[in-house]
PDB file of N, CA and C in Angstrom:
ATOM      1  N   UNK A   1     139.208 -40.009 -65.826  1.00 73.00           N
ATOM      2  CA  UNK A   1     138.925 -41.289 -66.471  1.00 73.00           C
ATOM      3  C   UNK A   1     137.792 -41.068 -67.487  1.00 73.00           C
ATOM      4  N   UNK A   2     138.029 -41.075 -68.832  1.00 90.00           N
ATOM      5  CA  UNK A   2     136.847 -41.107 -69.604  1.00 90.00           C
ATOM      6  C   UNK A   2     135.933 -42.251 -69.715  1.00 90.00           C
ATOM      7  N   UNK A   3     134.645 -42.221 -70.309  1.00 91.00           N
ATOM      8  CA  UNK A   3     133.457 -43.355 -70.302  1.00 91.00           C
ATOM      9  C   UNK A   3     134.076 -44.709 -70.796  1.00 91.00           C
ATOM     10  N   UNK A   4     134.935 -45.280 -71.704  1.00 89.00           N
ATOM     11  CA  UNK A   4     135.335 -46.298 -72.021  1.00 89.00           C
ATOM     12  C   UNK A   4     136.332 -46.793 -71.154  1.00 89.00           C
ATOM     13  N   UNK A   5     137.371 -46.123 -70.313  1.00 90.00           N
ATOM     14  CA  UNK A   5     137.860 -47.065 -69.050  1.00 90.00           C
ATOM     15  C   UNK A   5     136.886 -46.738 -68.132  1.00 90.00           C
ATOM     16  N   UNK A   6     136.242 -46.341 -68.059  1.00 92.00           N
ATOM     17  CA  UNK A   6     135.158 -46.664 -66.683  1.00 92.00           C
ATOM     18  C   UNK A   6     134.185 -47.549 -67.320  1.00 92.00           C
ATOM     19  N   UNK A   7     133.781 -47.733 -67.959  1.00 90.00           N
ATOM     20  CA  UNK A   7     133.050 -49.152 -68.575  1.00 90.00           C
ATOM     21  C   UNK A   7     133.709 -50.564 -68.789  1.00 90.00           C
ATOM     22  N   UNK A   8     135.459 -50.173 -69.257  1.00 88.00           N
ATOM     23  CA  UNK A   8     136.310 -51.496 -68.852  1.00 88.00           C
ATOM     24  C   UNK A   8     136.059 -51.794 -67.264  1.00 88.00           C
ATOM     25  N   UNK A   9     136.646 -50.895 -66.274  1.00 89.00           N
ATOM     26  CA  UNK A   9     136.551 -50.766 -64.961  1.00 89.00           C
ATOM     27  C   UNK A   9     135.581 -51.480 -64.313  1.00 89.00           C
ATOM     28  N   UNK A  10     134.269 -51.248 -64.858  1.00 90.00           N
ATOM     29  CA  UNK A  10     133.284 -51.744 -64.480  1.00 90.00           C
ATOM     30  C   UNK A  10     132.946 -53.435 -65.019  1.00 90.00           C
ATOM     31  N   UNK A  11     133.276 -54.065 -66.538  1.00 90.00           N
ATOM     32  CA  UNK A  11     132.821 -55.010 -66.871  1.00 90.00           C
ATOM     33  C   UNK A  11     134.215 -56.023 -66.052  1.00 90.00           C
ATOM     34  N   UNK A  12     135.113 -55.395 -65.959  1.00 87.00           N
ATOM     35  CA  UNK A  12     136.262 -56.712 -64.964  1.00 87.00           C
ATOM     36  C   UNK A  12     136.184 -56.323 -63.891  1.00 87.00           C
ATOM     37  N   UNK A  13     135.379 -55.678 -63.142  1.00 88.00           N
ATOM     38  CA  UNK A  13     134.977 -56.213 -61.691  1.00 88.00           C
ATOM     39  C   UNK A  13     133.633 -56.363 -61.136  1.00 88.00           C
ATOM     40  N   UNK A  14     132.480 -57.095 -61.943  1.00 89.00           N
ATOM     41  CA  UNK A  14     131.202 -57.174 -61.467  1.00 89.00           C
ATOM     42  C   UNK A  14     131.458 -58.633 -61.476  1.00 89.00           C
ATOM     43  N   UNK A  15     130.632 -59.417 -60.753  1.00 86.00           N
ATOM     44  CA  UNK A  15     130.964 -61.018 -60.320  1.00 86.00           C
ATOM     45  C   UNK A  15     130.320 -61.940 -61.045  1.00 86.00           C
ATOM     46  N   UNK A  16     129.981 -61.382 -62.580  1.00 84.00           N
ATOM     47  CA  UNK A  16     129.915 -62.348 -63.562  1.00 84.00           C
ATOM     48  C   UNK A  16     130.913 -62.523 -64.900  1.00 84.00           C
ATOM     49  N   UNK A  17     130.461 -63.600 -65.362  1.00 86.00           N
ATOM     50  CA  UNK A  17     131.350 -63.801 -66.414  1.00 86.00           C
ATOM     51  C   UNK A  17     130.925 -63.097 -67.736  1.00 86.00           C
ATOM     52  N   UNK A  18     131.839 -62.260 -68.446  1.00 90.00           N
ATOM     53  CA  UNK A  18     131.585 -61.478 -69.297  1.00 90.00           C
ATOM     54  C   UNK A  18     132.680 -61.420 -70.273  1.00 90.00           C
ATOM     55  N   UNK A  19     132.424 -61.425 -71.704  1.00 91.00           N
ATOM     56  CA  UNK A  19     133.111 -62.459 -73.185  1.00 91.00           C
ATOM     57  C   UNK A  19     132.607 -62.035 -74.392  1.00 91.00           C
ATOM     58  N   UNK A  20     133.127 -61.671 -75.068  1.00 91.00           N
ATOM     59  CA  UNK A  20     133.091 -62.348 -76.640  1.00 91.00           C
ATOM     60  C   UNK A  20     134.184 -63.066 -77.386  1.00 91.00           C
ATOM     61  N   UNK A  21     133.643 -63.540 -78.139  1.00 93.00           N
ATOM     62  CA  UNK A  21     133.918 -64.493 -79.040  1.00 93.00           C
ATOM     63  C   UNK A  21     134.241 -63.949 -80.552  1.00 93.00           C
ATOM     64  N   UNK A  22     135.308 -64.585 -81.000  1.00 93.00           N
ATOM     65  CA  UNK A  22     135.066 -63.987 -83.065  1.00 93.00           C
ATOM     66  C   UNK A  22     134.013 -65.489 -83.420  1.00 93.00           C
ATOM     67  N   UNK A  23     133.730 -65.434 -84.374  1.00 90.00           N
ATOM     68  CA  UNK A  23     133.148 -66.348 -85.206  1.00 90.00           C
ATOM     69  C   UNK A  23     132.982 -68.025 -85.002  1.00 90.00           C
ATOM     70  N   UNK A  24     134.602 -68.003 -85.035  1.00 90.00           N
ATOM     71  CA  UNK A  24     135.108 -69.103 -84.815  1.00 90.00           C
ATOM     72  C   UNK A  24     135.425 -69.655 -83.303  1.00 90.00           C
ATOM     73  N   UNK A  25     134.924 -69.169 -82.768  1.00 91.00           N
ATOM     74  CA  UNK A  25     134.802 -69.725 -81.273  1.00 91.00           C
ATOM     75  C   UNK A  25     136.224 -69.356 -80.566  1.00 91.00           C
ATOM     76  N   UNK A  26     136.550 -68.088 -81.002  1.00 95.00           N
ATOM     77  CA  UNK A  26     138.503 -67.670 -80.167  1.00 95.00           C
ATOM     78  C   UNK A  26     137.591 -66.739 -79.760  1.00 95.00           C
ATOM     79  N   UNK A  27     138.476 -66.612 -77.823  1.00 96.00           N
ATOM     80  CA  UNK A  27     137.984 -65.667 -77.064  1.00 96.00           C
ATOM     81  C   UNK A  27     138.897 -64.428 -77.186  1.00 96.00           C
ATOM     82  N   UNK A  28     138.032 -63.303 -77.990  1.00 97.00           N
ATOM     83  CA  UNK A  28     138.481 -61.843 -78.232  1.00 97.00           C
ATOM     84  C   UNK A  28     138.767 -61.086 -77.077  1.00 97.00           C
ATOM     85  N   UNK A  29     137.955 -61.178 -75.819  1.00 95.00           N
ATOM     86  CA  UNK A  29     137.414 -60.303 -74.669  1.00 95.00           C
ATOM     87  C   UNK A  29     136.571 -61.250 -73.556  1.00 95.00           C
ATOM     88  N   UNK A  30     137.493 -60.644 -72.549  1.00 94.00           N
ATOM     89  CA  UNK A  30     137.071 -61.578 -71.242  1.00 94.00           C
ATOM     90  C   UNK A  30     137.555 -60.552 -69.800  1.00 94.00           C
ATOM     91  N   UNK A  31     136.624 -60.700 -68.951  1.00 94.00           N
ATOM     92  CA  UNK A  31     136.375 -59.867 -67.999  1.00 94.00           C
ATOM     93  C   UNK A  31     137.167 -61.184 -67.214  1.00 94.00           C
ATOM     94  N   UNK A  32     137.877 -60.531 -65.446  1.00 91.00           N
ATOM     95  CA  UNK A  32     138.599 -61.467 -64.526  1.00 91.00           C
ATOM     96  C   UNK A  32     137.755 -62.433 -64.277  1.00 91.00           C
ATOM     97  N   UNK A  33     136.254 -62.194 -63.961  1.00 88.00           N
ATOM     98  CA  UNK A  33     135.300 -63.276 -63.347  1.00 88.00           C
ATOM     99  C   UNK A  33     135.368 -64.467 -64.462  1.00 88.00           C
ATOM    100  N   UNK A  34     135.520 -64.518 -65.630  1.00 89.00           N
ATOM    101  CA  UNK A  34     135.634 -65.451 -66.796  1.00 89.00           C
ATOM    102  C   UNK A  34     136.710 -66.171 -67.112  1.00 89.00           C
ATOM    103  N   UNK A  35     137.972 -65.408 -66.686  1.00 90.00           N
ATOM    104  CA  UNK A  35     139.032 -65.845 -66.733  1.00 90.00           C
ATOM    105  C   UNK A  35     139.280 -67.122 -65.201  1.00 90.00           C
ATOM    106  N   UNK A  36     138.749 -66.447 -63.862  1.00 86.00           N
ATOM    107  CA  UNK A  36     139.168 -67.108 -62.616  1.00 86.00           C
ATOM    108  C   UNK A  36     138.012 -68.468 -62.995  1.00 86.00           C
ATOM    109  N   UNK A  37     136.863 -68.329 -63.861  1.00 83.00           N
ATOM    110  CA  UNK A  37     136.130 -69.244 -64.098  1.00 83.00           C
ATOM    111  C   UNK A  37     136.521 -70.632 -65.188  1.00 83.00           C
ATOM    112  N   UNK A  38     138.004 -70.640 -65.471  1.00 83.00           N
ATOM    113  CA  UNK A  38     139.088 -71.584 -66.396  1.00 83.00           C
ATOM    114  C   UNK A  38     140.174 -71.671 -65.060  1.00 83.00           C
ATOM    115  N   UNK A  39     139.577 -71.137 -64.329  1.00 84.00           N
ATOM    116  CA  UNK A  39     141.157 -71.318 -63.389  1.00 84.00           C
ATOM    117  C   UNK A  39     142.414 -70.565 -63.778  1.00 84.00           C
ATOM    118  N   UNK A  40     142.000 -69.976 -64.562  1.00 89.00           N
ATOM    119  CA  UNK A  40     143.509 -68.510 -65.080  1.00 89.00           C
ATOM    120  C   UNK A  40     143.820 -67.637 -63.850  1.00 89.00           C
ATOM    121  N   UNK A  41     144.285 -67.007 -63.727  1.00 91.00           N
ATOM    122  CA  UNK A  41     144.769 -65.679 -62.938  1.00 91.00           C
ATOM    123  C   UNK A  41     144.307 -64.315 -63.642  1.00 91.00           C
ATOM    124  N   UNK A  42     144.183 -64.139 -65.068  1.00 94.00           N
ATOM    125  CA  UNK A  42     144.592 -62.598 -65.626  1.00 94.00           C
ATOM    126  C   UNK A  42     143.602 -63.504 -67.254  1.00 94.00           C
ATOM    127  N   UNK A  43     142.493 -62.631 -67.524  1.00 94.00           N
ATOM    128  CA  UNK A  43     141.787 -62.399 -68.723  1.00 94.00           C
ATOM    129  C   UNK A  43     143.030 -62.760 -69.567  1.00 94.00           C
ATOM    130  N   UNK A  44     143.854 -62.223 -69.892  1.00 96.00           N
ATOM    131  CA  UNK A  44     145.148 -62.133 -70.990  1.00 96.00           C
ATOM    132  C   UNK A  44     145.253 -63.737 -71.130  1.00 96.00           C
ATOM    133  N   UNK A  45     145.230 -64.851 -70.581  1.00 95.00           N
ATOM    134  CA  UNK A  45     145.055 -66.300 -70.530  1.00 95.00           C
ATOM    135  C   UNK A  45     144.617 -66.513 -71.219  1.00 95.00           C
ATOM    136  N   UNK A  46     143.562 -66.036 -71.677  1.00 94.00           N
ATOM    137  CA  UNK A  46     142.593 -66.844 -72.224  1.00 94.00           C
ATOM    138  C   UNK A  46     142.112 -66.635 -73.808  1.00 94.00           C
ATOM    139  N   UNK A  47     142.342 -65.402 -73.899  1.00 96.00           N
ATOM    140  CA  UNK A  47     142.458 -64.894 -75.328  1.00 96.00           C
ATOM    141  C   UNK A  47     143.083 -65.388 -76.366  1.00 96.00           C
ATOM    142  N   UNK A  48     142.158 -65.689 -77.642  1.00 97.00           N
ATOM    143  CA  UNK A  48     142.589 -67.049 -78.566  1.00 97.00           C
ATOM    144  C   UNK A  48     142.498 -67.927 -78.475  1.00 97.00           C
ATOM    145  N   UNK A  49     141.898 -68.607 -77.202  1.00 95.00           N
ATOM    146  CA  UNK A  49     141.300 -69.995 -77.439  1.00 95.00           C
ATOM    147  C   UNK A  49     140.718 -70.034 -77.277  1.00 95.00           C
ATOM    148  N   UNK A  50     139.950 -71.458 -77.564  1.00 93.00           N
ATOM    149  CA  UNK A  50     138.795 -71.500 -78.042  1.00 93.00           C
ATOM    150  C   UNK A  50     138.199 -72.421 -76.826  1.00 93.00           C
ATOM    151  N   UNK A  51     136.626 -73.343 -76.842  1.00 87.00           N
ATOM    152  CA  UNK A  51     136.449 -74.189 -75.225  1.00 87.00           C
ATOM    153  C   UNK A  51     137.148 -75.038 -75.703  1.00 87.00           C
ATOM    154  N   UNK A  52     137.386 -75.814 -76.695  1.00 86.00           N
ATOM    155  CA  UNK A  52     137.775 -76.808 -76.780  1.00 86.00           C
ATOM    156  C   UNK A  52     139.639 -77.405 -76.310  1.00 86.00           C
ATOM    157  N   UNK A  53     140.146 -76.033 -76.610  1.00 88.00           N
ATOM    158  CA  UNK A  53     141.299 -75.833 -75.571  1.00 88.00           C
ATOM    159  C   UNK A  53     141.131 -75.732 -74.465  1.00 88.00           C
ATOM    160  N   UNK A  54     139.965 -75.380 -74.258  1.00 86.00           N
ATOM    161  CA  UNK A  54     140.194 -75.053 -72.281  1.00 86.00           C
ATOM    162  C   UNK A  54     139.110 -76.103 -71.324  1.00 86.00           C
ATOM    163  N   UNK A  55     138.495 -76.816 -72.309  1.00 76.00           N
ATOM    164  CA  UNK A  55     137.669 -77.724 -71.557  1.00 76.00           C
ATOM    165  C   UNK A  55     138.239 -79.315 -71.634  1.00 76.00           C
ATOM    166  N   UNK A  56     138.413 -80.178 -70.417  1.00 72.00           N
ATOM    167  CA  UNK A  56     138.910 -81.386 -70.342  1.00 72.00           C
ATOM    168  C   UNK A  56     138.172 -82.691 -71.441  1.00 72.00           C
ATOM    169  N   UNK A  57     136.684 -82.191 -70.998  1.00 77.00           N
ATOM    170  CA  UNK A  57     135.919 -82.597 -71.711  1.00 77.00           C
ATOM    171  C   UNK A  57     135.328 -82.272 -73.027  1.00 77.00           C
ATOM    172  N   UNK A  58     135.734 -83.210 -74.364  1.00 82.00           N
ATOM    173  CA  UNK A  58     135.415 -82.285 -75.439  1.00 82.00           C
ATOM    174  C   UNK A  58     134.061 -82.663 -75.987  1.00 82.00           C
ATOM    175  N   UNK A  59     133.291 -83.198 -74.868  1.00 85.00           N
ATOM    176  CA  UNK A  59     131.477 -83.594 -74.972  1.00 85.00           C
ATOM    177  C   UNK A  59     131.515 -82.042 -74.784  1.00 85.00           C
ATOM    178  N   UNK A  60     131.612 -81.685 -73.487  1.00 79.00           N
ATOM    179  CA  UNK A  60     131.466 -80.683 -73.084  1.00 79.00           C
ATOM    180  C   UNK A  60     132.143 -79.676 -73.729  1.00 79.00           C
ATOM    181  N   UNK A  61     132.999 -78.611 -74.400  1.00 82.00           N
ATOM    182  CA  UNK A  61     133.266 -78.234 -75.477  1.00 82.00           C
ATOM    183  C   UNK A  61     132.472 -78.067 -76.679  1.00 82.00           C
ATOM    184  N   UNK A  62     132.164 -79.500 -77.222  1.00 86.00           N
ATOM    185  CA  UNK A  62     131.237 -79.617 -78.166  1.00 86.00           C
ATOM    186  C   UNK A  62     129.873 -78.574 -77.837  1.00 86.00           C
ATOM    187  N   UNK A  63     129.500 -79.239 -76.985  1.00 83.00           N
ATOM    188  CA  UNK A  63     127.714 -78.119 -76.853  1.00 83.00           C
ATOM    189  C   UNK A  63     128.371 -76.736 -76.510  1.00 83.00           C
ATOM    190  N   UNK A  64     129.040 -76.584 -75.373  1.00 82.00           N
ATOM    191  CA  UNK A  64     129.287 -75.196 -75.678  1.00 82.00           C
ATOM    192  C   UNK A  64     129.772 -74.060 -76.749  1.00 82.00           C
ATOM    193  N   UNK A  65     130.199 -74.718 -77.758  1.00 87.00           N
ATOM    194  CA  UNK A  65     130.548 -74.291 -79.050  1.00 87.00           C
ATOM    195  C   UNK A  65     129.060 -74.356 -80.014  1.00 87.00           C
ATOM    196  N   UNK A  66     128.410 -75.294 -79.300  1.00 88.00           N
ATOM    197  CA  UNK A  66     126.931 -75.387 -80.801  1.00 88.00           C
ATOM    198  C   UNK A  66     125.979 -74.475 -80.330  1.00 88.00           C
ATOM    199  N   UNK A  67     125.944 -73.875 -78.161  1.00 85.00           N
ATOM    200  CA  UNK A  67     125.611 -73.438 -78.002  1.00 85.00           C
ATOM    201  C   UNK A  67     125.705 -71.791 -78.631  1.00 85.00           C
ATOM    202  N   UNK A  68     127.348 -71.328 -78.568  1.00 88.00           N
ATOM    203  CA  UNK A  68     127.420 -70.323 -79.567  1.00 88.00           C
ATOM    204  C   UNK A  68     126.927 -69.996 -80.989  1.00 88.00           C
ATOM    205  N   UNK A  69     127.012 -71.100 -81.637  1.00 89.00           N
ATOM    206  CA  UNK A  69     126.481 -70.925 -83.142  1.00 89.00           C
ATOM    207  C   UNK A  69     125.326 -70.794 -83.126  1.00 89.00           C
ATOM    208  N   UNK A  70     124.470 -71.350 -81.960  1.00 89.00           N
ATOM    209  CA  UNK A  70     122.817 -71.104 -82.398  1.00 89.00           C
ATOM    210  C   UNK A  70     122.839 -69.697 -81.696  1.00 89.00           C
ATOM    211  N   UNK A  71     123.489 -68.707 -81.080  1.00 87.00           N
ATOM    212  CA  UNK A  71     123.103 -67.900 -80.853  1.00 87.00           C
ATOM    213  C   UNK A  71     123.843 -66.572 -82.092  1.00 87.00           C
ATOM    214  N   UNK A  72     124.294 -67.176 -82.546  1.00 88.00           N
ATOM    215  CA  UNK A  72     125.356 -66.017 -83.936  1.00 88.00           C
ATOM    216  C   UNK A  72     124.275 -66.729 -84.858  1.00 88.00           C
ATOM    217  N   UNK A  73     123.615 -67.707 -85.405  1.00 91.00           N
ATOM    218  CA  UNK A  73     122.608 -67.622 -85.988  1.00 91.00           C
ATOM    219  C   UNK A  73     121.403 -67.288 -85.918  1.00 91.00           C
ATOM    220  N   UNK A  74     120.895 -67.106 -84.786  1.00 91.00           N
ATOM    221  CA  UNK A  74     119.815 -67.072 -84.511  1.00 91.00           C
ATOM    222  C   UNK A  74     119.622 -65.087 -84.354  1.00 91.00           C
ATOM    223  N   UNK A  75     120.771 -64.975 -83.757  1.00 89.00           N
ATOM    224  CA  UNK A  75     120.693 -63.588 -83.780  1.00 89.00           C
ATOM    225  C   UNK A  75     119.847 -63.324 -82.295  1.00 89.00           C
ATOM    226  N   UNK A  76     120.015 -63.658 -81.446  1.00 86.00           N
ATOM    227  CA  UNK A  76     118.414 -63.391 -80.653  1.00 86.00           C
ATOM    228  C   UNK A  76     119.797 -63.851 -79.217  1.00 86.00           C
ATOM    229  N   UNK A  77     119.792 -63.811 -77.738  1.00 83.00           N
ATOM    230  CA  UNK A  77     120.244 -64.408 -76.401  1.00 83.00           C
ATOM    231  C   UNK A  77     119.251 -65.429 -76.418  1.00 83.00           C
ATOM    232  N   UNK A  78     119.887 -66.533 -75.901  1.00 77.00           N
ATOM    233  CA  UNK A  78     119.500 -67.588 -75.019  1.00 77.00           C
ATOM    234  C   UNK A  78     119.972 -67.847 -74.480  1.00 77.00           C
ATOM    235  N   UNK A  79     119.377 -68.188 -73.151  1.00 77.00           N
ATOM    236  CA  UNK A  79     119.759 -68.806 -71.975  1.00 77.00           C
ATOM    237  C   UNK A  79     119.629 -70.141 -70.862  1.00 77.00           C
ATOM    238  N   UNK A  80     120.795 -70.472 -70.450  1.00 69.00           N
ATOM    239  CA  UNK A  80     120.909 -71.925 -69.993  1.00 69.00           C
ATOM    240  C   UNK A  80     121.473 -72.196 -69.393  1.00 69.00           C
ATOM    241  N   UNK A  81     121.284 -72.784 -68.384  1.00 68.00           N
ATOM    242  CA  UNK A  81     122.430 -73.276 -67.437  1.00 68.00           C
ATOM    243  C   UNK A  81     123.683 -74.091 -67.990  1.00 68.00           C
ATOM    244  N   UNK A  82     124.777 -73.710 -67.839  1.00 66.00           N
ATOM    245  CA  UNK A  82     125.852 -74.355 -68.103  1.00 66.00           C
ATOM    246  C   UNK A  82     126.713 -75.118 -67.066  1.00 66.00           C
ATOM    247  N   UNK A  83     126.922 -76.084 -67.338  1.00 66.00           N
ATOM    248  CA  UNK A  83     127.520 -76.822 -66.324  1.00 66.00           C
ATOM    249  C   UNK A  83     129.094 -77.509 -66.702  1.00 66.00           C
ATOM    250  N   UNK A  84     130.155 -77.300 -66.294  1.00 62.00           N
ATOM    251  CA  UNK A  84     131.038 -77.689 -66.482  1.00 62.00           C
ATOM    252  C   UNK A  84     132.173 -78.263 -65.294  1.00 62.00           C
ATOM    253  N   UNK A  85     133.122 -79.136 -64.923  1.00 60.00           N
ATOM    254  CA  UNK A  85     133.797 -79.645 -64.689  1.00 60.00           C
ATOM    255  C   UNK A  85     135.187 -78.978 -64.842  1.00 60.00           C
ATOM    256  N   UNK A  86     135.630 -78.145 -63.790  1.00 59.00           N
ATOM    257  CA  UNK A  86     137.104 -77.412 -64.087  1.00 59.00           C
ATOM    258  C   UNK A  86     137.997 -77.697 -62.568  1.00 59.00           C
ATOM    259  N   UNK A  87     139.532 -78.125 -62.925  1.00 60.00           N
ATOM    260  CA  UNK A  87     140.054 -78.798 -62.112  1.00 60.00           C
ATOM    261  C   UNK A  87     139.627 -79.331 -61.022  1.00 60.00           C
ATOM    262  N   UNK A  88     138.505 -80.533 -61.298  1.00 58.00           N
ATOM    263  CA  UNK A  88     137.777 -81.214 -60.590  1.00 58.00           C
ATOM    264  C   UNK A  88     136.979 -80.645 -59.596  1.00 58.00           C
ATOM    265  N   UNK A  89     136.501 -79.536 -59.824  1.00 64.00           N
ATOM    266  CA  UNK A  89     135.350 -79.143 -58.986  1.00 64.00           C
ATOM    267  C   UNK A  89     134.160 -78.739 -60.466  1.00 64.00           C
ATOM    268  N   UNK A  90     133.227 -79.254 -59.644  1.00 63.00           N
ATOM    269  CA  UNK A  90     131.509 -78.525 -60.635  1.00 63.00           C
ATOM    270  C   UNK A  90     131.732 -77.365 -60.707  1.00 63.00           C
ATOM    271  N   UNK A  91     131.347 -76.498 -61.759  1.00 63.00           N
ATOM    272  CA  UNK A  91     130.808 -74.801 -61.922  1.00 63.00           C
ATOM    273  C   UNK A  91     129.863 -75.137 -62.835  1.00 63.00           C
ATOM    274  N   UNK A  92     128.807 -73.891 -62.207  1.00 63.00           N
ATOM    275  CA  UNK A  92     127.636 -73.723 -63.141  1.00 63.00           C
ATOM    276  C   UNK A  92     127.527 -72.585 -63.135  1.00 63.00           C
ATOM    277  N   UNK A  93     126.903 -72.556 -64.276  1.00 62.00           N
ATOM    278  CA  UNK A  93     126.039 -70.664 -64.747  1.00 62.00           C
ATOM    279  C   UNK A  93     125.316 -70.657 -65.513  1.00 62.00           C
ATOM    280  N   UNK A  94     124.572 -69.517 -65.596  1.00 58.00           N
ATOM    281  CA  UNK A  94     123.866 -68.947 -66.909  1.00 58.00           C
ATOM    282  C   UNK A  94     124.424 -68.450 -67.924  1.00 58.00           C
ATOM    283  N   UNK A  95     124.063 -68.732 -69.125  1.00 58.00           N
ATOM    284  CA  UNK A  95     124.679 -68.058 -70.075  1.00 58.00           C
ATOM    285  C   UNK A  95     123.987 -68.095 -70.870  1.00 58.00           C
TER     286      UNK A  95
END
């Protein structure tokens, strides 16, 4: 196994959620913990959309999308608890 599947290997099975994004808020890359965190089965779900497809709430959508832009502008991590509403149970995290 060379260093880049053992670094895939490793980012889809540690028990956080792990992602990028292009520009425009479409998900490029998503680890299982991110995917089971939309209620998907398989990362492959989720790729190309954006929150606003995958969140019920498009309050909620909204900040999580402005939350991205201040961090592609800002250039810098920030972090915050996120709280969202997915097939009627609470999830929260850091992000």
């Amino acid at each position: 196994m060379n260093n880049a599947h053992m670094l895939l290997a490793l980012l889809n099975h540690v028990p956080v959620n792990i992602y990028w994004k292009d520009l425009s808020g479409k998900y490029l890359w998503c680890n299982l913990a991110q995917a089971r965190f939309f209620g998907l089965s398989s990362p492959e779900e989720l790729l190309g959309k954006t929150d606003v497809e995958l969140f019920y709430d498009p309050d909620l959508a909204s900040k999580w999308s402005k939350n991205d832009q201040i961090v592609i502008r800002e250039g810098i991590p920030i972090v915050f608890e996120e709280v969202a509403f997915l097939d009627h149970k609470k999830v929260a995290g850091l992000s």
